[in-house]
Tab-separated table of N, CA and C in Angstrom:
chain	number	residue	atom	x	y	z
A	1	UNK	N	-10.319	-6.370	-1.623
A	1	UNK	CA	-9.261	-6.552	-2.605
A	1	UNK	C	-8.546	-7.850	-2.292
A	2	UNK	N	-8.706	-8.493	-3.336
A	2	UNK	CA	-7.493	-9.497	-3.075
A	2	UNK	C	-6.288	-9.299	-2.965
A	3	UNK	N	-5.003	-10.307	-2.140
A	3	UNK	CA	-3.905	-10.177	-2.026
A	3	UNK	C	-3.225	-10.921	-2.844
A	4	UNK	N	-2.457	-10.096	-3.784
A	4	UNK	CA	-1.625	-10.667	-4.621
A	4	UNK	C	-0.118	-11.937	-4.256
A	5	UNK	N	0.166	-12.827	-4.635
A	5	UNK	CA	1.215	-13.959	-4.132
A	5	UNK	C	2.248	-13.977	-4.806
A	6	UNK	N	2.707	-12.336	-5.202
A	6	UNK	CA	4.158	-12.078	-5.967
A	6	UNK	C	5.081	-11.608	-4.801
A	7	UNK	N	5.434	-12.547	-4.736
A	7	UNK	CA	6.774	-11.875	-3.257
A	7	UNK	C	7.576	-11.103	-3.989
A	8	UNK	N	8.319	-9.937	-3.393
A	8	UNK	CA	9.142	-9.233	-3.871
A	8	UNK	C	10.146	-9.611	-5.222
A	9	UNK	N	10.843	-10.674	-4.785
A	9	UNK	CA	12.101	-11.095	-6.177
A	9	UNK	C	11.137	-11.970	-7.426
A	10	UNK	N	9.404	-11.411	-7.122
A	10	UNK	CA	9.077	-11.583	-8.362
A	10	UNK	C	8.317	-13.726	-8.711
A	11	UNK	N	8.972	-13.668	-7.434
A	11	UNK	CA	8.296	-15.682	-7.212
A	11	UNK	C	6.807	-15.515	-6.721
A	12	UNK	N	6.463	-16.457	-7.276
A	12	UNK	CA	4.908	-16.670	-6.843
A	12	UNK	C	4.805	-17.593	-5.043
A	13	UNK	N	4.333	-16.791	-4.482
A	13	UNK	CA	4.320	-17.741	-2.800
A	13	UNK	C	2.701	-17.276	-2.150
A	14	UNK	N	2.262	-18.663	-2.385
A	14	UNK	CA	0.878	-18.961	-2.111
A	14	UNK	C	0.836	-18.684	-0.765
A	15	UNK	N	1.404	-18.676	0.239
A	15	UNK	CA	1.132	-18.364	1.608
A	15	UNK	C	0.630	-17.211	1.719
A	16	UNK	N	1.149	-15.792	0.719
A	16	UNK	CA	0.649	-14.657	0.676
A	16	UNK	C	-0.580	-14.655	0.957
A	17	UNK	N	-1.571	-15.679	0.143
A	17	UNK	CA	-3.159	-15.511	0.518
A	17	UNK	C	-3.644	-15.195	1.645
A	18	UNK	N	-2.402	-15.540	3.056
A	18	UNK	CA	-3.418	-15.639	3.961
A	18	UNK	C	-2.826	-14.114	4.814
A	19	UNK	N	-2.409	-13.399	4.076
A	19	UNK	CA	-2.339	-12.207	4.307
A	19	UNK	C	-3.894	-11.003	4.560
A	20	UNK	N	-3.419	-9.848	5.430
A	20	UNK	CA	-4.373	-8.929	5.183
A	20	UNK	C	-4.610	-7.909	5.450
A	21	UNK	N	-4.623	-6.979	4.297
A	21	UNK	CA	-4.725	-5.846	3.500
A	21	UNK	C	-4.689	-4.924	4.391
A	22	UNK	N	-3.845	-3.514	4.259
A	22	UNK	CA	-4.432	-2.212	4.964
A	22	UNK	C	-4.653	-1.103	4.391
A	23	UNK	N	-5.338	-0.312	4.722
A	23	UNK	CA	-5.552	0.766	3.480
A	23	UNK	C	-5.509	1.932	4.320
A	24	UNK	N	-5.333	2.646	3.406
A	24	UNK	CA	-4.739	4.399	3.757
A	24	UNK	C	-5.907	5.272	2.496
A	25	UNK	N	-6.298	6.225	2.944
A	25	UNK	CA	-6.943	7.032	2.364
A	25	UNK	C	-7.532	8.481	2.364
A	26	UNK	N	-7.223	9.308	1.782
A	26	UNK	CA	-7.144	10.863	2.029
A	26	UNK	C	-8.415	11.240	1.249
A	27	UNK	N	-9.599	12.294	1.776
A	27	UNK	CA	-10.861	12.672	1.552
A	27	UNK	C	-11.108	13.813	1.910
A	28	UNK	N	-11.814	14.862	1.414
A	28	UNK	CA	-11.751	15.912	1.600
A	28	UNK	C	-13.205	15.786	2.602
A	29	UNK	N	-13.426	17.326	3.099
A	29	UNK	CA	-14.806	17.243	4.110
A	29	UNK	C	-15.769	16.996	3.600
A	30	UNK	N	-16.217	16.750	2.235
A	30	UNK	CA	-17.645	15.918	1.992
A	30	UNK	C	-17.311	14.796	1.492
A	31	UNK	N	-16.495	14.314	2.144
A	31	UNK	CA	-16.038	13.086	2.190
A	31	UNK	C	-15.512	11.974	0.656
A	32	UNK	N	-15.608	13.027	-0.144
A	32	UNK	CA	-14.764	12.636	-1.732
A	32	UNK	C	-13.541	11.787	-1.689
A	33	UNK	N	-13.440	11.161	-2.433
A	33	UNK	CA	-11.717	10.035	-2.221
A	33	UNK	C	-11.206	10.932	-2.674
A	34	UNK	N	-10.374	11.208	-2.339
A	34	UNK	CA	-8.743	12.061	-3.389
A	34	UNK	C	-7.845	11.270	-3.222
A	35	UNK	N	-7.634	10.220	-2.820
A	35	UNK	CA	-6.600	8.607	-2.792
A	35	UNK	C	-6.411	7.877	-1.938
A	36	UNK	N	-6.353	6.806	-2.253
A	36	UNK	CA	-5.624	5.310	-1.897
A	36	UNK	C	-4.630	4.694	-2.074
A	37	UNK	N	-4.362	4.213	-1.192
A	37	UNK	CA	-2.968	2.862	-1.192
A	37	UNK	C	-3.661	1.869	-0.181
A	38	UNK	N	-2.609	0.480	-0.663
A	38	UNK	CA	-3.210	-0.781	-0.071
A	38	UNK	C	-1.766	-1.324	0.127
A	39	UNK	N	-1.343	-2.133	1.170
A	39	UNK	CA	-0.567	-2.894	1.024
A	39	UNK	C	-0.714	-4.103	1.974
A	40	UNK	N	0.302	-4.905	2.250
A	40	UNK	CA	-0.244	-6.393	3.176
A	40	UNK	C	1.411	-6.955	2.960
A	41	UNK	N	2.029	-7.537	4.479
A	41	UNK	CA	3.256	-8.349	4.203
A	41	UNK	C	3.047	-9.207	3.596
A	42	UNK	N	4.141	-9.421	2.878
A	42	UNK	CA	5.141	-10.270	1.954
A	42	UNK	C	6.095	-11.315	2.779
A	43	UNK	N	6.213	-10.964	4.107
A	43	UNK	CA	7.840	-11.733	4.591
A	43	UNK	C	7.327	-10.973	6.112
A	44	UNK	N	8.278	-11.808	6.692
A	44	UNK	CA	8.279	-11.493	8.557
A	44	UNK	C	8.913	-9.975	8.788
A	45	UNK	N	9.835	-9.408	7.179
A	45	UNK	CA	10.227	-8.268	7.111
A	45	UNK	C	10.266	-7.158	6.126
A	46	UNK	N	9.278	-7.834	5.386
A	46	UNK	CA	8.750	-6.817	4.052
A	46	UNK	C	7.677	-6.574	3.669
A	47	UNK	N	6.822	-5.211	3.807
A	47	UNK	CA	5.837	-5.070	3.174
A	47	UNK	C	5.499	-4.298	2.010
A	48	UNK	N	4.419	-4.786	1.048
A	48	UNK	CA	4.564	-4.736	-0.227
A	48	UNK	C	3.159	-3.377	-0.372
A	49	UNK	N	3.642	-2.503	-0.918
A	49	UNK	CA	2.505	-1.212	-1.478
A	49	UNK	C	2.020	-1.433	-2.518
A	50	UNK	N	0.902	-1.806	-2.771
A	50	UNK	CA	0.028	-1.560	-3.611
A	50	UNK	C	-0.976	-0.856	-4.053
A	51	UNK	N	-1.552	-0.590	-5.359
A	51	UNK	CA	-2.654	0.167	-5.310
A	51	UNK	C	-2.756	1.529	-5.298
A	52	UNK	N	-1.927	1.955	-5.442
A	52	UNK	CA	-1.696	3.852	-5.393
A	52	UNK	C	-2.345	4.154	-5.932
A	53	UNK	N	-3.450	5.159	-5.659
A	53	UNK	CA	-4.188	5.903	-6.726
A	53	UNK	C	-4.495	7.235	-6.223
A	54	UNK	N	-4.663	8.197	-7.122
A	54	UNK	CA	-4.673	9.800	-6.198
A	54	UNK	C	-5.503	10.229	-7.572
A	55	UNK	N	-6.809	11.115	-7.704
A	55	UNK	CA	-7.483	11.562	-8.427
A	55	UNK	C	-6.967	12.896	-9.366
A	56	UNK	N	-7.199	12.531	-10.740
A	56	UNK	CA	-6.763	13.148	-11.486
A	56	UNK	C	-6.405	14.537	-11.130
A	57	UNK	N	-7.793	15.599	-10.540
A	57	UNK	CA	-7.430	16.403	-10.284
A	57	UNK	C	-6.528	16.970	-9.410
A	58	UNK	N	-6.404	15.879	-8.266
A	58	UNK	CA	-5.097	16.103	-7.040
A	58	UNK	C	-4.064	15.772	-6.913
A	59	UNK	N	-3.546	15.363	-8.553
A	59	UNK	CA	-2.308	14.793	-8.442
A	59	UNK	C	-1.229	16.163	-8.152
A	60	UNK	N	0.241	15.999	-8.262
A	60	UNK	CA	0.725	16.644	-8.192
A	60	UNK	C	0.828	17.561	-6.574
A	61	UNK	N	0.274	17.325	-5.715
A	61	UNK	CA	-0.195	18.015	-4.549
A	61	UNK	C	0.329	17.408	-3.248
A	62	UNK	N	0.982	16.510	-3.224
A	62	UNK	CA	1.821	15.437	-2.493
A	62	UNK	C	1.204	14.455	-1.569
A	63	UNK	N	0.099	13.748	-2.130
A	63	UNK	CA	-1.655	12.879	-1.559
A	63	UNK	C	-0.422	11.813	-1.961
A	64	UNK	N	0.223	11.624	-2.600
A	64	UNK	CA	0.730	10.161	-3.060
A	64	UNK	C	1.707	9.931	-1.761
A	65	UNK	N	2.612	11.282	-1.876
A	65	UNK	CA	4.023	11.584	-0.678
A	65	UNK	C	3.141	10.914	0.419
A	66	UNK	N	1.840	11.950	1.219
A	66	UNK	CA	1.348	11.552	2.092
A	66	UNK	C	0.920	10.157	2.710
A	67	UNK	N	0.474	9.232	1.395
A	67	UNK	CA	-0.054	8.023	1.528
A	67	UNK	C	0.982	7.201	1.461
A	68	UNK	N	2.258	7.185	1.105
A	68	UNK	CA	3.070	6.582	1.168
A	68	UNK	C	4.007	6.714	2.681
A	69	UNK	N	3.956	8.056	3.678
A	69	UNK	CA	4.801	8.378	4.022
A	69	UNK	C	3.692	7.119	5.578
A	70	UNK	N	2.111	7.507	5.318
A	70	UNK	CA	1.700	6.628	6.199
A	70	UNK	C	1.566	4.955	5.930
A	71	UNK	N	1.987	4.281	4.900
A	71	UNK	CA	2.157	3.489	4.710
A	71	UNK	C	3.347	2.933	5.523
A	72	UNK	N	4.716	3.639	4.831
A	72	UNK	CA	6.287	3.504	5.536
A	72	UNK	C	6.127	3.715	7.151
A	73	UNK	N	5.539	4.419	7.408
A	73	UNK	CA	5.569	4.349	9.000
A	73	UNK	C	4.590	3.528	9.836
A	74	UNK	N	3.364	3.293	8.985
A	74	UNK	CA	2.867	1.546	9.427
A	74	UNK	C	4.051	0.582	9.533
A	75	UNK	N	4.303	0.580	8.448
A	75	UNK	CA	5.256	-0.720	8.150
A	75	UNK	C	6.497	-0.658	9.369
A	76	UNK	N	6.891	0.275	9.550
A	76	UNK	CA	8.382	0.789	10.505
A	76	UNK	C	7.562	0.005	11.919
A	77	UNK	N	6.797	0.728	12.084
A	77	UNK	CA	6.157	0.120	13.865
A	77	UNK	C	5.512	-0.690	13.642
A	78	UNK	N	5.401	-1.915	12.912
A	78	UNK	CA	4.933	-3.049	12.802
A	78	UNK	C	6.173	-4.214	12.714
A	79	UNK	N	7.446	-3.361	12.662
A	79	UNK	CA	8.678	-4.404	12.346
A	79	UNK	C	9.154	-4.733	10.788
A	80	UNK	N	8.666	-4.259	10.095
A	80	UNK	CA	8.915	-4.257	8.424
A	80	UNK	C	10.157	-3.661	8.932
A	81	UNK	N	11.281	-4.442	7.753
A	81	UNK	CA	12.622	-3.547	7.279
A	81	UNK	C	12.465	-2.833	6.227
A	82	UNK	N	11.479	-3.615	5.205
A	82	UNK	CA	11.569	-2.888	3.801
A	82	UNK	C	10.505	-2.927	3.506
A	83	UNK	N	9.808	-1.869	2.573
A	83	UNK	CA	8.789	-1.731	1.522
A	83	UNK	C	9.268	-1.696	0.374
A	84	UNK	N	8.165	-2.294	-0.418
A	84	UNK	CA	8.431	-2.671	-2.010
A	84	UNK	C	7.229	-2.229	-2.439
A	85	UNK	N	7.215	-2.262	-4.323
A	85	UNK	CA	6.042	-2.390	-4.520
A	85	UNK	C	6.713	-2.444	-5.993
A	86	UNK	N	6.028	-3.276	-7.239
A	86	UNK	CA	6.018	-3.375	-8.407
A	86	UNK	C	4.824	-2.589	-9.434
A	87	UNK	N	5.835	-1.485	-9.465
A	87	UNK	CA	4.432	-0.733	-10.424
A	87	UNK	C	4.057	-1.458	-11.990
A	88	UNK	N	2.902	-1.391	-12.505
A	88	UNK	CA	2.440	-1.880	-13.653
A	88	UNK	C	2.735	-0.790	-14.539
């Protein structure tokens, strides 16, 4: 996946490129996706979530809560203050 160069307040910052990506992902035992998230810093103190996706049938079931909650706690012990993310 490419890394997007929208810093948080929405400015375009080409340095982003040289960012890179981490992904989180929940699968049941025959190994089916039931979801993803992606994210990659933005700033020496912000990292940006992208990419959420949780399968139709498992929504509602808290795969999103989960993938987010390991996202936020990447980000925490890596030194991030904040997570963002701009939904479409």
């Amino acid at each position: 996946e490419s890394i997007s160069c929208i810093d948080e307040d929405g400015s375009i910052n080409i340095n982003l490129k040289n960012q890179t990506s981490k992904f989180w992902k929940v699968e049941d035992p025959n190994k089916r996706n039931l979801g993803v998230l992606s994210g990659h810093p933005t700033s020496l103190h912000s990292f940006r979530s992208r990419g959420l996706w949780v399968a139709p049938d498992m929504r509602r079931q808290g795969l999103a809560t989960q993938l987010m909650d390991e996202l936020t706690s990447y980000a925490k012990l890596n030194g991030f203050r904040k997570v963002w993310t701009m939904p479409r």
